[in-house]
Structure formats: C-alpha cells, structure tokens
C-alpha cells in the first residue's frame, strides 16, 4: 500500500506488481470513511483483508471469518515482493516452493489460484506462450490453439504490453469454479495457471475435483484465504495504524 517516498521504495514498483496491481483508490476511500468515524482504529492491513473477502462475496463467491487485529508495517520490501511472489511464467515447482516457504501446501496453491476466476492480466504476462514458449519460436502446446489465435489479435509479438485480457474468458465477473473448467480444455491464460493441470498428477487431480465441485472449491478457498491471511501478521506492539494507507505516520 505504501507509496515511494524518501528512502522508502514502494512494493508497488516490484516486478510482479508494477503496472499490474490496481484498486488502491478503493482502499483509500474505505480508510477515509473509517478515519472519519473512528480515527486510528482500523489498520490498512485489516482493510485489505476484509476487502478481499467482501469482493469475493460481491462477485458470488464464498464468505469467511477474517481474523482482525493486524497492524501496518513501517516499511516496504521490494526485494521481498520480487522474491516471494510467483511470476506468471513460473514453473509449478517454483510456485509450490514459494507457497511452502509461507506455510501453504499444494491444496492451498490450487485453491488460491482459483482467484483467477475474476480479474485481468496483461499481454506482457503471457506473450511468450503465444509466440515463443521454450525459446524456439513455437507457441505453447498446452494452450488451446483457437484460444491462442484470439489472444494474438490483441497481444502482438511486440507492442501492446499493457493490453488487458480476462483471466477467465467465460465468466470474468463471477466468482465460480469456471477457472478450473478452463484449465481442463487448455484455456488457462497464464503459464502459472495451466501448469496446475499439466505438470503434476497431484495438482491435476485437485483441478478436476474443483472443476466438478464448486461447493468444495468454495469451502477450500475460504480456508486457504484465512491461512494466507495469517502469514506472520504484525500485531501490537509492532507496527502502527496508519492514518493514510499510502504513508507511514510521522511520530
């Protein structure tokens, strides 16, 4: 949430987030309203966790109890963001390792990837799959050729980096298990999506399971979100409660 200022370099500038992470103004509006009602009470960290839950519910997904009491950090770590967030062209083993380092298992990997049932991705994040998947000038064999042909019309081999595409081409505004159904027919747009179906028997089984059973996916997604929300949160007396999510308070 922090903007770059002075010696502090914002995580918004890290490779996985740059030109990609959006919606900060929504968090700012929520924070502004809360500060008016009860100043210095709700952290930006808790607001983000609640907004993630509420946006899931508003788009038709499951609800869950969000544990509260997080505090805001006094610093940002671009390095941490670059190292810990999986990239769209990651291999499955790299994704699983990054999750495992945070205490999340294979079930969490597959369930949380299901968040790609809503939202957009940029041409630059999947271009290599359309033209040059393994450095030999050939498109990715695990991408449906008809789907790839459609993507190429708006994602040329150069230019158009920021053009946006739905992560789930079928029901892009609905939180459902369509993401997993897409993977079964090789319509996962990111490499990091489709590898869940193509690179491991264990993740493939989970993809099939969630594609068949929306209720099971919802149940696991909720559990995994709580688990992810509990990754080393700052609690009192660490950190602070920011007045403005983009800046640390000046004590």
PDB file of C-alpha atoms in Angstrom:
ATOM      1  CA  UNK A   1       0.000   0.000   0.000  1.00  0.00           C
ATOM      2  CA  UNK A   2       2.879   2.415   0.725  1.00  0.00           C
ATOM      3  CA  UNK A   3       3.952   4.880  -1.958  1.00  0.00           C
ATOM      4  CA  UNK A   4       7.630   5.550  -2.620  1.00  0.00           C
ATOM      5  CA  UNK A   5       8.949   8.449  -0.527  1.00  0.00           C
ATOM      6  CA  UNK A   6      12.378   9.374   0.757  1.00  0.00           C
ATOM      7  CA  UNK A   7      14.409   6.202   1.289  1.00  0.00           C
ATOM      8  CA  UNK A   8      11.307   4.011   1.209  1.00  0.00           C
ATOM      9  CA  UNK A   9      10.798   2.219  -2.136  1.00  0.00           C
ATOM     10  CA  UNK A  10       7.242   1.024  -2.678  1.00  0.00           C
ATOM     11  CA  UNK A  11       6.398  -2.643  -3.238  1.00  0.00           C
ATOM     12  CA  UNK A  12       4.105  -1.326  -5.983  1.00  0.00           C
ATOM     13  CA  UNK A  13       7.305  -0.984  -8.047  1.00  0.00           C
ATOM     14  CA  UNK A  14       8.324  -4.648  -7.729  1.00  0.00           C
ATOM     15  CA  UNK A  15       8.315  -6.717 -10.925  1.00  0.00           C
ATOM     16  CA  UNK A  16       5.176  -8.760 -10.147  1.00  0.00           C
ATOM     17  CA  UNK A  17       3.215  -5.645  -9.090  1.00  0.00           C
ATOM     18  CA  UNK A  18       4.453  -2.958 -11.482  1.00  0.00           C
ATOM     19  CA  UNK A  19       1.704  -1.573 -13.782  1.00  0.00           C
ATOM     20  CA  UNK A  20      -0.375  -4.500 -12.613  1.00  0.00           C
ATOM     21  CA  UNK A  21      -1.742  -4.135  -9.079  1.00  0.00           C
ATOM     22  CA  UNK A  22      -4.820  -1.873  -9.095  1.00  0.00           C
ATOM     23  CA  UNK A  23      -7.709  -0.652  -6.960  1.00  0.00           C
ATOM     24  CA  UNK A  24      -5.718   1.242  -4.316  1.00  0.00           C
ATOM     25  CA  UNK A  25      -8.182   4.132  -4.512  1.00  0.00           C
ATOM     26  CA  UNK A  26     -10.943   1.827  -3.178  1.00  0.00           C
ATOM     27  CA  UNK A  27      -8.850   1.067  -0.093  1.00  0.00           C
ATOM     28  CA  UNK A  28      -8.157   4.804   0.310  1.00  0.00           C
ATOM     29  CA  UNK A  29     -11.887   5.582   0.247  1.00  0.00           C
ATOM     30  CA  UNK A  30     -12.653   2.909   2.845  1.00  0.00           C
ATOM     31  CA  UNK A  31      -9.822   4.188   5.047  1.00  0.00           C
ATOM     32  CA  UNK A  32     -11.036   7.795   4.725  1.00  0.00           C
ATOM     33  CA  UNK A  33     -14.569   6.819   5.781  1.00  0.00           C
ATOM     34  CA  UNK A  34     -13.303   4.786   8.752  1.00  0.00           C
ATOM     35  CA  UNK A  35     -10.924   7.526   9.928  1.00  0.00           C
ATOM     36  CA  UNK A  36     -13.890   9.931   9.982  1.00  0.00           C
ATOM     37  CA  UNK A  37     -15.955   7.587  12.157  1.00  0.00           C
ATOM     38  CA  UNK A  38     -13.314   6.096  14.458  1.00  0.00           C
ATOM     39  CA  UNK A  39      -9.825   7.528  13.992  1.00  0.00           C
ATOM     40  CA  UNK A  40      -6.703   5.354  14.328  1.00  0.00           C
ATOM     41  CA  UNK A  41      -8.671   2.164  14.942  1.00  0.00           C
ATOM     42  CA  UNK A  42      -8.617   0.053  11.776  1.00  0.00           C
ATOM     43  CA  UNK A  43      -5.328  -0.784  10.087  1.00  0.00           C
ATOM     44  CA  UNK A  44      -4.877  -0.708   6.327  1.00  0.00           C
ATOM     45  CA  UNK A  45      -3.780  -4.350   6.588  1.00  0.00           C
ATOM     46  CA  UNK A  46      -7.149  -5.358   8.077  1.00  0.00           C
ATOM     47  CA  UNK A  47      -8.995  -3.267   5.479  1.00  0.00           C
ATOM     48  CA  UNK A  48      -7.210  -5.104   2.648  1.00  0.00           C
ATOM     49  CA  UNK A  49      -8.055  -8.492   4.198  1.00  0.00           C
ATOM     50  CA  UNK A  50     -11.727  -7.511   4.604  1.00  0.00           C
ATOM     51  CA  UNK A  51     -11.923  -6.026   1.105  1.00  0.00           C
ATOM     52  CA  UNK A  52     -10.584  -9.287  -0.357  1.00  0.00           C
ATOM     53  CA  UNK A  53     -13.331 -11.214   1.434  1.00  0.00           C
ATOM     54  CA  UNK A  54     -16.092  -8.727   0.532  1.00  0.00           C
ATOM     55  CA  UNK A  55     -15.140  -8.515  -3.137  1.00  0.00           C
ATOM     56  CA  UNK A  56     -15.245 -12.323  -3.274  1.00  0.00           C
ATOM     57  CA  UNK A  57     -18.735 -12.333  -1.744  1.00  0.00           C
ATOM     58  CA  UNK A  58     -19.962  -9.492  -4.008  1.00  0.00           C
ATOM     59  CA  UNK A  59     -18.942 -11.442  -7.122  1.00  0.00           C
ATOM     60  CA  UNK A  60     -20.768 -14.591  -5.991  1.00  0.00           C
ATOM     61  CA  UNK A  61     -18.027 -16.376  -4.055  1.00  0.00           C
ATOM     62  CA  UNK A  62     -17.787 -17.770  -0.527  1.00  0.00           C
ATOM     63  CA  UNK A  63     -17.539 -15.810   2.710  1.00  0.00           C
ATOM     64  CA  UNK A  64     -15.213 -16.420   5.658  1.00  0.00           C
ATOM     65  CA  UNK A  65     -14.455 -15.048   9.093  1.00  0.00           C
ATOM     66  CA  UNK A  66     -11.484 -12.638   8.786  1.00  0.00           C
ATOM     67  CA  UNK A  67      -9.270 -12.639  11.889  1.00  0.00           C
ATOM     68  CA  UNK A  68      -8.617  -8.965  12.727  1.00  0.00           C
ATOM     69  CA  UNK A  69      -6.016  -7.053  14.714  1.00  0.00           C
ATOM     70  CA  UNK A  70      -3.256  -6.715  12.135  1.00  0.00           C
ATOM     71  CA  UNK A  71      -1.058  -3.616  12.319  1.00  0.00           C
ATOM     72  CA  UNK A  72       0.541  -1.718   9.438  1.00  0.00           C
ATOM     73  CA  UNK A  73       4.233  -2.008   8.637  1.00  0.00           C
ATOM     74  CA  UNK A  74       6.570   0.975   8.886  1.00  0.00           C
ATOM     75  CA  UNK A  75       8.493  -0.120   5.833  1.00  0.00           C
ATOM     76  CA  UNK A  76       8.177  -1.822   2.443  1.00  0.00           C
ATOM     77  CA  UNK A  77      10.321  -4.568   0.933  1.00  0.00           C
ATOM     78  CA  UNK A  78      10.680  -4.509  -2.846  1.00  0.00           C
ATOM     79  CA  UNK A  79      13.164  -7.358  -2.517  1.00  0.00           C
ATOM     80  CA  UNK A  80      10.656  -9.435  -0.571  1.00  0.00           C
ATOM     81  CA  UNK A  81       7.982  -8.747  -3.155  1.00  0.00           C
ATOM     82  CA  UNK A  82      10.281  -9.677  -6.052  1.00  0.00           C
ATOM     83  CA  UNK A  83      11.456 -12.877  -4.345  1.00  0.00           C
ATOM     84  CA  UNK A  84       8.253 -14.169  -2.768  1.00  0.00           C
ATOM     85  CA  UNK A  85       5.529 -13.521  -5.336  1.00  0.00           C
ATOM     86  CA  UNK A  86       5.330 -16.199  -8.052  1.00  0.00           C
ATOM     87  CA  UNK A  87       5.733 -14.832 -11.591  1.00  0.00           C
ATOM     88  CA  UNK A  88       3.193 -15.601 -14.354  1.00  0.00           C
ATOM     89  CA  UNK A  89       5.760 -17.685 -16.248  1.00  0.00           C
ATOM     90  CA  UNK A  90       6.877 -19.665 -13.164  1.00  0.00           C
ATOM     91  CA  UNK A  91       7.241 -23.417 -13.241  1.00  0.00           C
ATOM     92  CA  UNK A  92       4.930 -25.363 -10.953  1.00  0.00           C
ATOM     93  CA  UNK A  93       7.762 -26.497  -8.675  1.00  0.00           C
ATOM     94  CA  UNK A  94       8.845 -22.888  -8.163  1.00  0.00           C
ATOM     95  CA  UNK A  95       5.261 -21.848  -7.298  1.00  0.00           C
ATOM     96  CA  UNK A  96       4.855 -24.741  -4.853  1.00  0.00           C
ATOM     97  CA  UNK A  97       8.187 -23.873  -3.185  1.00  0.00           C
ATOM     98  CA  UNK A  98       7.255 -20.203  -2.751  1.00  0.00           C
ATOM     99  CA  UNK A  99       3.936 -21.183  -1.163  1.00  0.00           C
ATOM    100  CA  UNK A 100       5.593 -23.806   1.045  1.00  0.00           C
ATOM    101  CA  UNK A 101       8.050 -21.219   2.409  1.00  0.00           C
ATOM    102  CA  UNK A 102       4.978 -19.331   3.667  1.00  0.00           C
ATOM    103  CA  UNK A 103       3.449 -22.451   5.236  1.00  0.00           C
ATOM    104  CA  UNK A 104       0.971 -23.065   2.397  1.00  0.00           C
ATOM    105  CA  UNK A 105       0.618 -26.528   0.836  1.00  0.00           C
ATOM    106  CA  UNK A 106      -0.335 -27.899  -2.596  1.00  0.00           C
ATOM    107  CA  UNK A 107      -4.055 -27.753  -1.814  1.00  0.00           C
ATOM    108  CA  UNK A 108      -3.666 -24.055  -0.960  1.00  0.00           C
ATOM    109  CA  UNK A 109      -1.747 -23.468  -4.210  1.00  0.00           C
ATOM    110  CA  UNK A 110      -4.544 -24.881  -6.356  1.00  0.00           C
ATOM    111  CA  UNK A 111      -7.445 -23.387  -4.372  1.00  0.00           C
ATOM    112  CA  UNK A 112      -5.926 -19.882  -4.174  1.00  0.00           C
ATOM    113  CA  UNK A 113      -5.082 -19.941  -7.896  1.00  0.00           C
ATOM    114  CA  UNK A 114      -8.851 -20.192  -8.352  1.00  0.00           C
ATOM    115  CA  UNK A 115      -8.987 -16.465  -7.504  1.00  0.00           C
ATOM    116  CA  UNK A 116      -8.120 -16.072 -11.203  1.00  0.00           C
ATOM    117  CA  UNK A 117     -11.804 -16.705 -11.858  1.00  0.00           C
ATOM    118  CA  UNK A 118     -12.095 -12.886 -11.803  1.00  0.00           C
ATOM    119  CA  UNK A 119      -9.781 -10.077 -12.881  1.00  0.00           C
ATOM    120  CA  UNK A 120      -7.467  -9.260 -15.766  1.00  0.00           C
ATOM    121  CA  UNK A 121      -3.954  -9.945 -16.898  1.00  0.00           C
ATOM    122  CA  UNK A 122      -1.695  -8.029 -19.273  1.00  0.00           C
ATOM    123  CA  UNK A 123      -0.365  -9.157 -22.658  1.00  0.00           C
ATOM    124  CA  UNK A 124       3.203  -8.908 -21.346  1.00  0.00           C
ATOM    125  CA  UNK A 125       2.426 -11.609 -18.754  1.00  0.00           C
ATOM    126  CA  UNK A 126       1.599 -14.359 -21.249  1.00  0.00           C
ATOM    127  CA  UNK A 127       3.055 -13.227 -24.586  1.00  0.00           C
ATOM    128  CA  UNK A 128       5.783 -15.887 -24.567  1.00  0.00           C
ATOM    129  CA  UNK A 129       3.084 -18.593 -24.620  1.00  0.00           C
ATOM    130  CA  UNK A 130       1.666 -17.221 -27.864  1.00  0.00           C
ATOM    131  CA  UNK A 131       4.918 -16.974 -29.811  1.00  0.00           C
ATOM    132  CA  UNK A 132       7.949 -18.465 -28.114  1.00  0.00           C
ATOM    133  CA  UNK A 133       7.217 -20.717 -25.158  1.00  0.00           C
ATOM    134  CA  UNK A 134      10.541 -22.505 -24.805  1.00  0.00           C
ATOM    135  CA  UNK A 135      12.803 -20.137 -26.713  1.00  0.00           C
ATOM    136  CA  UNK A 136      12.312 -21.965 -30.013  1.00  0.00           C
ATOM    137  CA  UNK A 137       9.777 -19.631 -31.629  1.00  0.00           C
ATOM    138  CA  UNK A 138       6.906 -22.079 -31.114  1.00  0.00           C
ATOM    139  CA  UNK A 139       3.654 -21.341 -29.213  1.00  0.00           C
ATOM    140  CA  UNK A 140       2.893 -23.276 -26.038  1.00  0.00           C
ATOM    141  CA  UNK A 141       1.439 -26.687 -26.902  1.00  0.00           C
ATOM    142  CA  UNK A 142      -0.602 -26.576 -23.666  1.00  0.00           C
ATOM    143  CA  UNK A 143      -2.583 -23.528 -24.841  1.00  0.00           C
ATOM    144  CA  UNK A 144      -5.736 -24.221 -26.849  1.00  0.00           C
ATOM    145  CA  UNK A 145      -4.852 -23.135 -30.451  1.00  0.00           C
ATOM    146  CA  UNK A 146      -8.249 -21.480 -31.061  1.00  0.00           C
ATOM    147  CA  UNK A 147      -7.971 -19.508 -27.830  1.00  0.00           C
ATOM    148  CA  UNK A 148      -4.367 -18.584 -28.656  1.00  0.00           C
ATOM    149  CA  UNK A 149      -5.400 -17.282 -32.088  1.00  0.00           C
ATOM    150  CA  UNK A 150      -7.943 -14.951 -30.428  1.00  0.00           C
ATOM    151  CA  UNK A 151      -5.363 -13.735 -27.914  1.00  0.00           C
ATOM    152  CA  UNK A 152      -2.818 -12.983 -30.662  1.00  0.00           C
ATOM    153  CA  UNK A 153      -5.178 -10.447 -32.256  1.00  0.00           C
ATOM    154  CA  UNK A 154      -4.792  -8.127 -29.231  1.00  0.00           C
ATOM    155  CA  UNK A 155      -1.396  -9.315 -27.988  1.00  0.00           C
ATOM    156  CA  UNK A 156       1.091  -8.928 -30.865  1.00  0.00           C
ATOM    157  CA  UNK A 157       4.642 -10.287 -30.672  1.00  0.00           C
ATOM    158  CA  UNK A 158       5.784  -6.756 -29.810  1.00  0.00           C
ATOM    159  CA  UNK A 159       3.832  -3.750 -28.515  1.00  0.00           C
ATOM    160  CA  UNK A 160       0.516  -3.766 -26.665  1.00  0.00           C
ATOM    161  CA  UNK A 161       2.233  -4.777 -23.408  1.00  0.00           C
ATOM    162  CA  UNK A 162      -0.474  -3.241 -21.228  1.00  0.00           C
ATOM    163  CA  UNK A 163      -3.500  -4.566 -23.162  1.00  0.00           C
ATOM    164  CA  UNK A 164      -5.812  -6.294 -20.688  1.00  0.00           C
ATOM    165  CA  UNK A 165      -7.388  -9.743 -21.010  1.00  0.00           C
ATOM    166  CA  UNK A 166      -9.801 -11.627 -18.752  1.00  0.00           C
ATOM    167  CA  UNK A 167      -8.156 -14.327 -16.623  1.00  0.00           C
ATOM    168  CA  UNK A 168     -11.369 -16.339 -17.044  1.00  0.00           C
ATOM    169  CA  UNK A 169     -12.763 -15.814 -20.533  1.00  0.00           C
ATOM    170  CA  UNK A 170     -16.132 -17.457 -19.799  1.00  0.00           C
ATOM    171  CA  UNK A 171     -17.450 -15.768 -16.627  1.00  0.00           C
ATOM    172  CA  UNK A 172     -14.920 -12.966 -15.980  1.00  0.00           C
ATOM    173  CA  UNK A 173     -17.040 -11.089 -13.408  1.00  0.00           C
ATOM    174  CA  UNK A 174     -18.366 -14.075 -11.491  1.00  0.00           C
ATOM    175  CA  UNK A 175     -16.528 -15.855  -8.706  1.00  0.00           C
ATOM    176  CA  UNK A 176     -17.064 -19.523  -9.575  1.00  0.00           C
ATOM    177  CA  UNK A 177     -15.146 -22.686 -10.492  1.00  0.00           C
ATOM    178  CA  UNK A 178     -15.068 -21.852 -14.225  1.00  0.00           C
ATOM    179  CA  UNK A 179     -11.316 -21.166 -13.931  1.00  0.00           C
ATOM    180  CA  UNK A 180     -10.735 -24.884 -13.301  1.00  0.00           C
ATOM    181  CA  UNK A 181     -13.044 -25.910 -16.160  1.00  0.00           C
ATOM    182  CA  UNK A 182     -10.974 -23.657 -18.435  1.00  0.00           C
ATOM    183  CA  UNK A 183      -7.767 -25.447 -17.412  1.00  0.00           C
ATOM    184  CA  UNK A 184      -9.270 -28.817 -18.422  1.00  0.00           C
ATOM    185  CA  UNK A 185      -9.587 -27.594 -22.031  1.00  0.00           C
ATOM    186  CA  UNK A 186      -6.226 -25.747 -22.043  1.00  0.00           C
ATOM    187  CA  UNK A 187      -7.806 -22.307 -21.762  1.00  0.00           C
ATOM    188  CA  UNK A 188      -5.688 -21.152 -18.809  1.00  0.00           C
ATOM    189  CA  UNK A 189      -4.223 -17.835 -19.942  1.00  0.00           C
ATOM    190  CA  UNK A 190      -1.092 -17.716 -17.749  1.00  0.00           C
ATOM    191  CA  UNK A 191       1.617 -20.330 -17.719  1.00  0.00           C
ATOM    192  CA  UNK A 192       1.241 -20.392 -13.915  1.00  0.00           C
ATOM    193  CA  UNK A 193      -2.447 -21.327 -14.381  1.00  0.00           C
ATOM    194  CA  UNK A 194      -2.181 -24.123 -16.953  1.00  0.00           C
ATOM    195  CA  UNK A 195       0.799 -25.846 -15.262  1.00  0.00           C
ATOM    196  CA  UNK A 196      -1.574 -26.813 -12.426  1.00  0.00           C
ATOM    197  CA  UNK A 197      -3.195 -29.174 -14.922  1.00  0.00           C
ATOM    198  CA  UNK A 198      -0.170 -30.250 -16.959  1.00  0.00           C
ATOM    199  CA  UNK A 199       2.822 -30.603 -14.641  1.00  0.00           C
ATOM    200  CA  UNK A 200       1.754 -32.708 -11.673  1.00  0.00           C
ATOM    201  CA  UNK A 201      -0.656 -35.588 -11.108  1.00  0.00           C
ATOM    202  CA  UNK A 202      -1.461 -34.252  -7.645  1.00  0.00           C
ATOM    203  CA  UNK A 203      -2.446 -30.742  -8.762  1.00  0.00           C
ATOM    204  CA  UNK A 204      -4.234 -32.170 -11.828  1.00  0.00           C
ATOM    205  CA  UNK A 205      -6.497 -34.230  -9.551  1.00  0.00           C
ATOM    206  CA  UNK A 206      -7.344 -31.128  -7.499  1.00  0.00           C
ATOM    207  CA  UNK A 207      -8.102 -29.118 -10.660  1.00  0.00           C
ATOM    208  CA  UNK A 208     -10.513 -31.866 -11.807  1.00  0.00           C
ATOM    209  CA  UNK A 209     -12.082 -32.021  -8.350  1.00  0.00           C
ATOM    210  CA  UNK A 210     -12.753 -28.269  -8.175  1.00  0.00           C
ATOM    211  CA  UNK A 211     -13.959 -28.190 -11.806  1.00  0.00           C
ATOM    212  CA  UNK A 212     -16.577 -30.802 -10.847  1.00  0.00           C
ATOM    213  CA  UNK A 213     -17.492 -29.471  -7.426  1.00  0.00           C
ATOM    214  CA  UNK A 214     -17.995 -25.739  -6.962  1.00  0.00           C
ATOM    215  CA  UNK A 215     -19.002 -26.139  -3.308  1.00  0.00           C
ATOM    216  CA  UNK A 216     -15.790 -27.977  -2.475  1.00  0.00           C
ATOM    217  CA  UNK A 217     -13.728 -25.264  -4.198  1.00  0.00           C
ATOM    218  CA  UNK A 218     -15.548 -22.502  -2.258  1.00  0.00           C
ATOM    219  CA  UNK A 219     -15.008 -24.305   1.032  1.00  0.00           C
ATOM    220  CA  UNK A 220     -11.277 -24.797   0.418  1.00  0.00           C
ATOM    221  CA  UNK A 221     -10.777 -21.279  -0.980  1.00  0.00           C
ATOM    222  CA  UNK A 222     -12.209 -19.794   2.226  1.00  0.00           C
ATOM    223  CA  UNK A 223      -9.936 -21.968   4.391  1.00  0.00           C
ATOM    224  CA  UNK A 224      -6.852 -21.144   2.320  1.00  0.00           C
ATOM    225  CA  UNK A 225      -7.612 -17.399   2.429  1.00  0.00           C
ATOM    226  CA  UNK A 226      -7.726 -17.477   6.230  1.00  0.00           C
ATOM    227  CA  UNK A 227      -4.483 -19.452   6.249  1.00  0.00           C
ATOM    228  CA  UNK A 228      -2.840 -16.945   3.891  1.00  0.00           C
ATOM    229  CA  UNK A 229      -4.161 -14.013   5.945  1.00  0.00           C
ATOM    230  CA  UNK A 230      -2.397 -15.494   8.974  1.00  0.00           C
ATOM    231  CA  UNK A 231       1.087 -15.419   7.434  1.00  0.00           C
ATOM    232  CA  UNK A 232       3.213 -13.573  10.035  1.00  0.00           C
ATOM    233  CA  UNK A 233       0.901 -10.588  10.560  1.00  0.00           C
ATOM    234  CA  UNK A 234       2.211  -7.608  12.523  1.00  0.00           C
ATOM    235  CA  UNK A 235       0.387  -7.336  15.840  1.00  0.00           C
ATOM    236  CA  UNK A 236       0.615  -4.913  18.767  1.00  0.00           C
ATOM    237  CA  UNK A 237       3.111  -3.528  19.825  1.00  0.00           C
ATOM    238  CA  UNK A 238       4.755  -3.906  16.389  1.00  0.00           C
ATOM    239  CA  UNK A 239       3.980  -1.550  13.520  1.00  0.00           C
ATOM    240  CA  UNK A 240       1.315   1.144  13.692  1.00  0.00           C
ATOM    241  CA  UNK A 241      -2.159   2.025  12.488  1.00  0.00           C
ATOM    242  CA  UNK A 242      -1.668   4.351   9.544  1.00  0.00           C
ATOM    243  CA  UNK A 243      -3.880   7.398   9.102  1.00  0.00           C
ATOM    244  CA  UNK A 244      -3.307   7.230   5.362  1.00  0.00           C
ATOM    245  CA  UNK A 245      -2.588   3.852   3.764  1.00  0.00           C
ATOM    246  CA  UNK A 246      -0.037   5.302   1.361  1.00  0.00           C
ATOM    247  CA  UNK A 247       2.196   6.909   4.003  1.00  0.00           C
ATOM    248  CA  UNK A 248       3.624   5.931   7.384  1.00  0.00           C
ATOM    249  CA  UNK A 249       2.611   8.194  10.266  1.00  0.00           C
ATOM    250  CA  UNK A 250       5.263  10.660  11.365  1.00  0.00           C
ATOM    251  CA  UNK A 251       5.791  10.143  15.068  1.00  0.00           C
TER     252      UNK A 251
END
